[in-house]
Coordinates of C-alpha atoms in Angstrom, one line a residue:
M1 CA 0.0 0.0 0.0
D2 CA 1.7 3.2 -1.2
A3 CA 1.0 6.7 -0.1
V4 CA -1.4 7.4 -3.0
K5 CA -3.5 4.3 -2.1
L6 CA -3.4 5.3 1.6
A7 CA -4.7 8.8 0.7
A8 CA -7.4 7.3 -1.6
I9 CA -8.7 5.1 1.1
G10 CA -8.8 8.0 3.5
A11 CA -10.7 10.1 1.0
L12 CA -13.3 7.3 0.5
L13 CA -13.7 7.0 4.3
L14 CA -14.1 10.8 4.6
A15 CA -16.8 10.7 1.9
A16 CA -18.6 7.9 3.6
S17 CA -18.4 9.7 6.9
G18 CA -19.8 12.8 5.2
V19 CA -22.8 10.8 4.1
A20 CA -23.2 9.4 7.6
I21 CA -23.3 13.0 9.0
L22 CA -25.8 14.2 6.3
T23 CA -28.1 11.2 7.0
G24 CA -27.9 11.7 10.7
V25 CA -26.2 8.4 11.5
L26 CA -23.3 10.4 13.0
S27 CA -24.5 13.6 14.5
A28 CA -22.6 16.9 14.0
A29 CA -21.9 17.0 17.7
D30 CA -20.4 13.6 17.7
A31 CA -18.3 14.5 14.7
G32 CA -17.1 17.6 16.5
A33 CA -16.2 15.6 19.5
I34 CA -14.1 13.3 17.4
A35 CA -12.3 16.2 15.7
D36 CA -11.7 17.8 19.2
R37 CA -10.1 14.5 20.3
V38 CA -8.1 13.9 17.2
W39 CA -6.5 17.2 16.2
P40 CA -3.8 17.1 18.9
I41 CA -2.9 13.6 17.9
L42 CA -2.6 14.4 14.2
L43 CA -0.6 17.6 15.0
F44 CA 1.8 15.5 17.0
V45 CA 2.2 13.0 14.2
V46 CA 2.9 15.8 11.7
A47 CA 5.4 17.5 14.0
V48 CA 7.3 14.4 15.1
T49 CA 7.5 13.2 11.5
I50 CA 9.1 16.5 10.4
V51 CA 11.5 16.2 13.4
A52 CA 12.5 12.7 12.5
E53 CA 12.9 13.3 8.8
L54 CA 15.1 16.4 9.2
S55 CA 17.1 14.7 11.9
A56 CA 17.8 11.8 9.6
T57 CA 18.7 14.2 6.8
A58 CA 21.2 15.9 9.1
G59 CA 22.8 12.5 9.7
V60 CA 21.8 12.0 13.4
F61 CA 20.7 8.4 13.0
D62 CA 23.6 7.5 10.7
M63 CA 26.2 8.8 13.2
A64 CA 24.4 7.1 16.1
A65 CA 24.5 3.7 14.3
A66 CA 28.1 4.2 13.3
W67 CA 29.0 5.0 16.9
L68 CA 27.3 1.7 18.0
A69 CA 29.3 -0.2 15.4
R70 CA 32.5 1.2 16.9
A71 CA 31.3 0.6 20.4
A72 CA 30.7 -3.1 19.6
R73 CA 34.4 -3.6 19.0
G74 CA 33.9 -6.0 16.1
R75 CA 31.5 -8.3 17.9
V76 CA 28.4 -9.0 15.8
L77 CA 26.2 -10.0 18.7
V78 CA 27.1 -6.9 20.7
L79 CA 26.4 -4.7 17.6
W80 CA 23.0 -6.4 17.3
L81 CA 22.1 -5.9 20.9
L82 CA 23.1 -2.2 20.7
I83 CA 20.8 -1.9 17.6
V84 CA 18.0 -3.5 19.7
G85 CA 18.5 -0.9 22.3
L86 CA 18.5 1.9 19.8
A87 CA 15.3 0.6 18.1
V88 CA 13.6 0.4 21.5
V89 CA 14.5 4.0 22.4
V90 CA 13.6 5.4 19.0
T91 CA 10.3 3.6 19.0
A92 CA 9.5 4.7 22.5
F93 CA 10.2 8.4 22.1
L94 CA 9.8 9.0 18.3
S95 CA 7.1 6.4 17.4
L96 CA 7.1 3.1 15.6
D97 CA 6.9 4.7 12.2
T98 CA 10.2 6.5 12.8
T99 CA 11.9 3.2 13.5
A100 CA 10.4 1.6 10.5
V101 CA 11.0 4.4 8.0
L102 CA 14.2 6.1 9.2
L103 CA 16.1 3.6 11.3
T104 CA 15.7 0.6 9.0
P105 CA 17.8 2.0 6.1
V106 CA 20.4 3.2 8.6
V107 CA 20.9 -0.2 10.2
V108 CA 20.9 -1.9 6.7
A109 CA 23.6 0.5 5.7
V110 CA 25.6 -0.2 8.8
A111 CA 25.3 -3.9 8.3
R112 CA 26.5 -3.7 4.7
A113 CA 29.3 -1.3 5.5
N114 CA 30.6 -3.8 8.1
G115 CA 30.2 -6.9 5.8
L116 CA 27.2 -8.3 7.7
P117 CA 23.9 -9.7 6.3
P118 CA 21.2 -7.0 6.5
L119 CA 18.1 -9.1 7.0
P120 CA 18.6 -9.9 10.7
F121 CA 19.0 -6.1 11.4
A122 CA 16.0 -5.2 9.2
F123 CA 13.8 -7.8 10.9
T124 CA 14.9 -6.4 14.2
T125 CA 13.7 -2.9 13.4
V126 CA 10.3 -3.9 12.1
W127 CA 9.5 -6.3 14.9
L128 CA 10.6 -3.9 17.6
A129 CA 8.9 -1.0 15.9
N130 CA 5.7 -2.8 16.8
T131 CA 6.4 -4.6 20.0
A132 CA 8.4 -1.8 21.6
S133 CA 5.5 0.6 21.0
L134 CA 3.9 0.0 24.4
F135 CA 6.2 2.1 26.5
L136 CA 4.9 5.6 26.2
P137 CA 1.8 7.4 24.8
V138 CA 3.9 8.9 22.0
S139 CA 5.2 5.5 20.9
N140 CA 2.1 4.6 18.9
L141 CA -0.9 6.3 17.5
T142 CA -3.2 3.8 19.2
N143 CA -1.5 4.8 22.6
L144 CA -2.2 8.4 21.9
L145 CA -5.9 7.6 21.3
A146 CA -6.1 5.6 24.5
A147 CA -4.1 8.2 26.6
H148 CA -7.2 10.3 27.5
R149 CA -8.5 7.3 29.4
L150 CA -5.1 6.3 30.9
G151 CA -4.1 9.5 32.7
G152 CA -4.1 11.9 29.7
T153 CA -0.6 13.1 28.9
D154 CA 0.9 11.7 32.1
A155 CA 3.6 9.4 30.8
G156 CA 4.2 8.1 34.3
A157 CA 0.7 6.7 34.7
F158 CA 0.9 5.2 31.3
L159 CA 4.2 3.6 32.0
A160 CA 3.1 2.3 35.4
L161 CA 0.2 0.4 33.7
L162 CA 1.9 -0.7 30.5
G163 CA 5.6 -0.6 31.4
P164 CA 5.9 -4.2 32.6
S165 CA 4.0 -5.4 29.5
A166 CA 6.3 -3.3 27.3
V167 CA 9.4 -4.7 28.9
V168 CA 8.1 -8.3 28.4
A169 CA 7.1 -7.6 24.8
A170 CA 10.4 -6.1 23.8
S171 CA 12.4 -8.8 25.7
V172 CA 10.4 -11.7 24.2
T173 CA 10.8 -10.1 20.7
A174 CA 14.6 -9.8 21.2
G175 CA 14.8 -13.4 22.4
L176 CA 12.9 -14.7 19.4
L177 CA 14.9 -12.6 17.0
W178 CA 18.1 -14.0 18.4
L179 CA 16.7 -17.5 18.2
V180 CA 15.8 -17.1 14.5
H181 CA 19.0 -15.3 13.5
R182 CA 21.5 -16.7 15.9
R183 CA 23.8 -18.2 13.3
A184 CA 24.0 -14.8 11.4
L185 CA 24.8 -13.0 14.7
R186 CA 27.9 -15.0 15.6
G187 CA 31.5 -14.0 15.0
R188 CA 33.3 -10.7 14.5
F189 CA 33.6 -8.0 11.9
T190 CA 36.0 -5.2 11.1
P191 CA 34.4 -1.8 11.9
A192 CA 34.0 0.4 8.9
S193 CA 35.0 4.1 8.8
P194 CA 32.3 6.4 10.1
P195 CA 30.2 8.1 7.4
R196 CA 31.2 11.5 6.2
V197 CA 29.5 14.5 7.8
A198 CA 28.3 17.0 5.3
D199 CA 27.5 19.7 7.8
A200 CA 28.8 19.3 11.3
V201 CA 26.9 22.3 12.6
L202 CA 23.6 21.0 11.2
L203 CA 24.3 17.6 12.7
R204 CA 25.2 18.8 16.2
L205 CA 22.3 21.3 16.4
S206 CA 19.8 18.7 15.1
A207 CA 21.0 16.2 17.7
L208 CA 20.6 18.9 20.4
V209 CA 17.0 19.5 19.3
L210 CA 16.3 15.8 19.6
V211 CA 18.0 15.5 23.0
V212 CA 16.0 18.4 24.4
M213 CA 12.7 17.3 22.8
M214 CA 12.6 13.7 23.8
P215 CA 12.3 14.1 27.6
L216 CA 9.8 16.9 27.1
L217 CA 7.6 14.4 25.3
V218 CA 7.1 12.6 28.6
S219 CA 7.2 15.6 30.9
G220 CA 3.4 15.9 31.2
L221 CA 3.0 18.6 28.5
P222 CA 0.6 17.7 25.7
P223 CA 3.0 15.8 23.3
W224 CA 2.1 18.0 20.4
Q225 CA 3.7 21.0 22.1
P226 CA 7.3 19.9 22.4
A227 CA 7.0 18.1 19.1
L228 CA 5.8 21.2 17.4
A229 CA 8.5 23.3 19.0
G230 CA 11.1 20.8 17.8
A231 CA 9.8 20.9 14.3
I232 CA 9.8 24.7 14.2
A233 CA 13.4 24.7 15.6
L234 CA 14.6 22.2 12.9
V235 CA 12.8 24.0 10.1
A236 CA 14.4 27.2 11.1
L237 CA 17.8 25.5 11.4
F238 CA 17.5 23.9 7.9
A239 CA 16.2 27.2 6.5
W240 CA 19.6 28.7 7.6
R241 CA 21.9 25.8 6.8
S242 CA 20.2 23.8 4.0
P243 CA 17.1 25.5 2.7
G244 CA 16.8 23.3 -0.4
T245 CA 16.0 20.4 1.9
L246 CA 12.7 21.9 3.1
R247 CA 9.7 20.7 1.0
L248 CA 6.0 20.1 1.5
G249 CA 6.6 16.4 1.2
L250 CA 7.9 16.4 4.8
V251 CA 4.3 16.7 6.0
P252 CA 2.6 13.2 5.9
W253 CA -0.5 14.5 4.1
Q254 CA -1.6 11.0 3.1
L255 CA -1.5 9.7 6.7
I256 CA -3.5 12.7 7.8
V257 CA -6.3 12.1 5.3
F258 CA -6.3 8.3 6.0
A259 CA -6.4 8.8 9.8
S260 CA -9.1 11.5 9.6
G261 CA -11.4 9.4 7.5
L262 CA -10.8 6.4 9.7
F263 CA -11.7 8.2 12.9
L264 CA -14.9 9.5 11.5
A265 CA -15.8 6.1 9.9
A266 CA -15.2 4.4 13.3
G267 CA -17.5 6.9 15.0
A268 CA -20.2 6.2 12.5
L269 CA -19.9 2.4 13.0
D270 CA -20.1 2.8 16.7
A271 CA -23.2 4.9 16.3
L272 CA -24.7 2.1 14.3
G273 CA -24.2 -0.3 17.3
S274 CA -21.0 -2.1 16.4
G275 CA -20.0 -2.1 20.1
A276 CA -22.7 -4.5 21.1
L277 CA -21.7 -7.0 18.5
L278 CA -18.0 -6.8 19.4
A279 CA -18.7 -7.1 23.1
A280 CA -20.0 -10.6 22.4
V281 CA -16.7 -11.5 20.8
T282 CA -14.3 -9.9 23.3
G283 CA -16.1 -10.9 26.6
S284 CA -15.7 -9.0 29.8
G285 CA -13.7 -9.0 33.0
D286 CA -10.1 -8.3 34.1
D287 CA -9.0 -11.9 34.7
L288 CA -6.2 -13.4 32.5
P289 CA -8.5 -15.4 30.2
S290 CA -10.7 -12.4 29.5
L291 CA -7.7 -10.2 28.9
W292 CA -6.2 -12.8 26.5
Q293 CA -9.6 -12.9 24.7
L294 CA -9.6 -9.1 24.2
A295 CA -5.9 -8.9 23.3
G296 CA -6.2 -11.9 21.0
T297 CA -9.2 -10.3 19.2
G298 CA -7.2 -7.1 18.8
M299 CA -4.2 -9.1 17.4
L300 CA -6.4 -10.9 14.9
G301 CA -8.2 -7.7 13.9
A302 CA -4.9 -5.9 13.3
N303 CA -3.5 -8.7 11.1
A304 CA -6.8 -9.1 9.3
V305 CA -7.3 -5.4 8.5
N306 CA -4.8 -3.0 10.3
N307 CA -4.0 -2.1 13.9
L308 CA -5.6 1.3 13.8
P309 CA -9.1 0.3 12.7
A310 CA -8.9 -2.7 14.9
Y311 CA -8.2 -0.5 17.9
L312 CA -11.0 2.0 17.0
A313 CA -13.5 -0.8 16.6
L314 CA -12.7 -2.5 19.9
E315 CA -12.1 0.6 22.1
P316 CA -15.7 0.8 23.3
V317 CA -15.6 -2.7 24.7
A318 CA -12.3 -2.0 26.6
D319 CA -14.2 -0.6 29.5
S320 CA -11.5 -0.5 32.2
P321 CA -7.8 0.6 32.2
V322 CA -6.6 -2.9 32.4
R323 CA -8.8 -4.1 29.5
L324 CA -7.7 -1.0 27.5
A325 CA -4.1 -1.9 28.2
A326 CA -4.7 -5.5 27.0
L327 CA -6.2 -4.1 23.8
L328 CA -3.2 -1.9 23.2
A329 CA -1.0 -5.0 23.7
G330 CA -3.0 -6.9 21.1
V331 CA -3.0 -4.2 18.5
G332 CA 0.5 -2.8 19.3
A333 CA 2.6 -6.0 19.8
G334 CA 0.4 -8.2 17.6
P335 CA 0.9 -6.9 14.0
L336 CA 3.7 -9.2 13.1
I337 CA 2.0 -11.6 10.7
T338 CA 0.6 -9.8 7.7
P339 CA 2.3 -7.0 5.7
W340 CA -0.7 -4.7 6.2
A341 CA -1.1 -5.3 9.9
S342 CA 0.5 -1.9 10.7
L343 CA 1.4 1.1 8.6
A344 CA 4.9 0.8 10.1
T345 CA 5.4 -2.6 8.4
L346 CA 4.3 -1.2 5.0
L347 CA 6.6 1.7 5.3
W348 CA 9.4 -0.7 6.4
H349 CA 8.9 -2.8 3.3
A350 CA 9.0 0.3 1.0
R351 CA 12.3 1.5 2.6
L352 CA 13.9 -1.9 2.2
S353 CA 12.8 -2.1 -1.5
A354 CA 14.3 1.4 -2.0
V355 CA 17.7 0.1 -0.7
G356 CA 17.6 -3.2 -2.6
V357 CA 16.8 -5.6 0.1
A358 CA 14.2 -8.3 -0.8
V359 CA 11.7 -9.2 2.0
P360 CA 11.0 -13.0 2.2
W361 CA 7.3 -12.6 3.0
R362 CA 6.7 -16.3 3.4
R363 CA 9.4 -16.4 6.1
Y364 CA 8.0 -13.2 7.6
V365 CA 4.5 -14.7 7.9
V366 CA 5.7 -18.0 9.3
W367 CA 7.9 -16.4 12.0
G368 CA 5.1 -13.9 12.8
L369 CA 2.6 -16.7 13.3
V370 CA 4.8 -17.8 16.2
A371 CA 6.0 -14.5 17.5
A372 CA 2.7 -12.5 17.6
P373 CA 0.7 -14.8 19.8
V374 CA 3.6 -15.6 22.1
T375 CA 4.5 -12.0 22.5
V376 CA 1.0 -10.8 23.1
A377 CA 0.1 -13.6 25.5
L378 CA 3.1 -13.0 27.7
A379 CA 2.8 -9.2 27.5
V380 CA -0.8 -9.5 28.9
V381 CA 0.3 -11.5 32.0
P382 CA 1.6 -8.5 34.0
L383 CA -1.8 -6.8 33.5
A384 CA -3.6 -9.8 35.0
L385 CA -1.2 -9.9 37.9
R386 CA -2.2 -6.3 38.9

């Protein structure tokens, strides 16, 4: 699914939502409430995308990965473990899409520069982009949607609830990745020379913006505020140092159209009574079997359609903080089976194709059939123990 198709689907959903409003299925007041809930989320997505894109252009991610290669001192397993840590941090603070889109080509380039097979590193970024997206509200669009029911912008409250599950999900993922790729992760390599820095001032100041912005994202401020401030700072910096880099394409217009249409369409379906039907499938209660039932339904929905519509459809039946957290575990850590299960996976595949790395989809699906249910099931256990 390329950007044009994504925008086309969003336009169709917006048109269908418009019909729902005109026919009274979705009231104007309900549509307004959806818009009021969604605009800060979409503004954050736009701002953090600009920050990530410009930081990557400045070479921040390239230099970070090159530093990790030197820090590994020629040991392949150590380099991979450092990449795992970097993927978790980038996903937690800058969202899963940033890991999939911007970190993937960087780790592929590092692997190639050091004479290592790129696929183990590429699979690491896409799996952790999904499973490490449970740490913070800003890690995933579904988390931001749920945040208003889980302490708002209070990252501490979110982390207190989902932190243990996030640690389990990321740890299980890393363990499974090592098990699958253990042969390729043995041995040593000769560290390559660091990449050339085109503009050292641009690199250092871009890195400084990231370092300042990331803790502010979890400071209790609405996430769109520090993200927007970071985007403005980097746009001003690039206007000074590299004005030719700035373009309208930095704004993810297609994602905005898609998400807007999806939010309104989900509101219309809820008004038609979809919640009652889904409640029969997902059950009720905060015990472990009930939480597994809800998380499993979310995982299946994400892999059948996509994680965002799966979350929006199931949100009304997640009627307690623990059940909502279980749903987030299902739609966040579960999209590991089908290529369309999350937008991050589709973007990951596009970036790999652009750098000439073929994705063995059959292998991806087979491994995902094992990894997704195991990761989701274990990530839900800490929620039941509360």
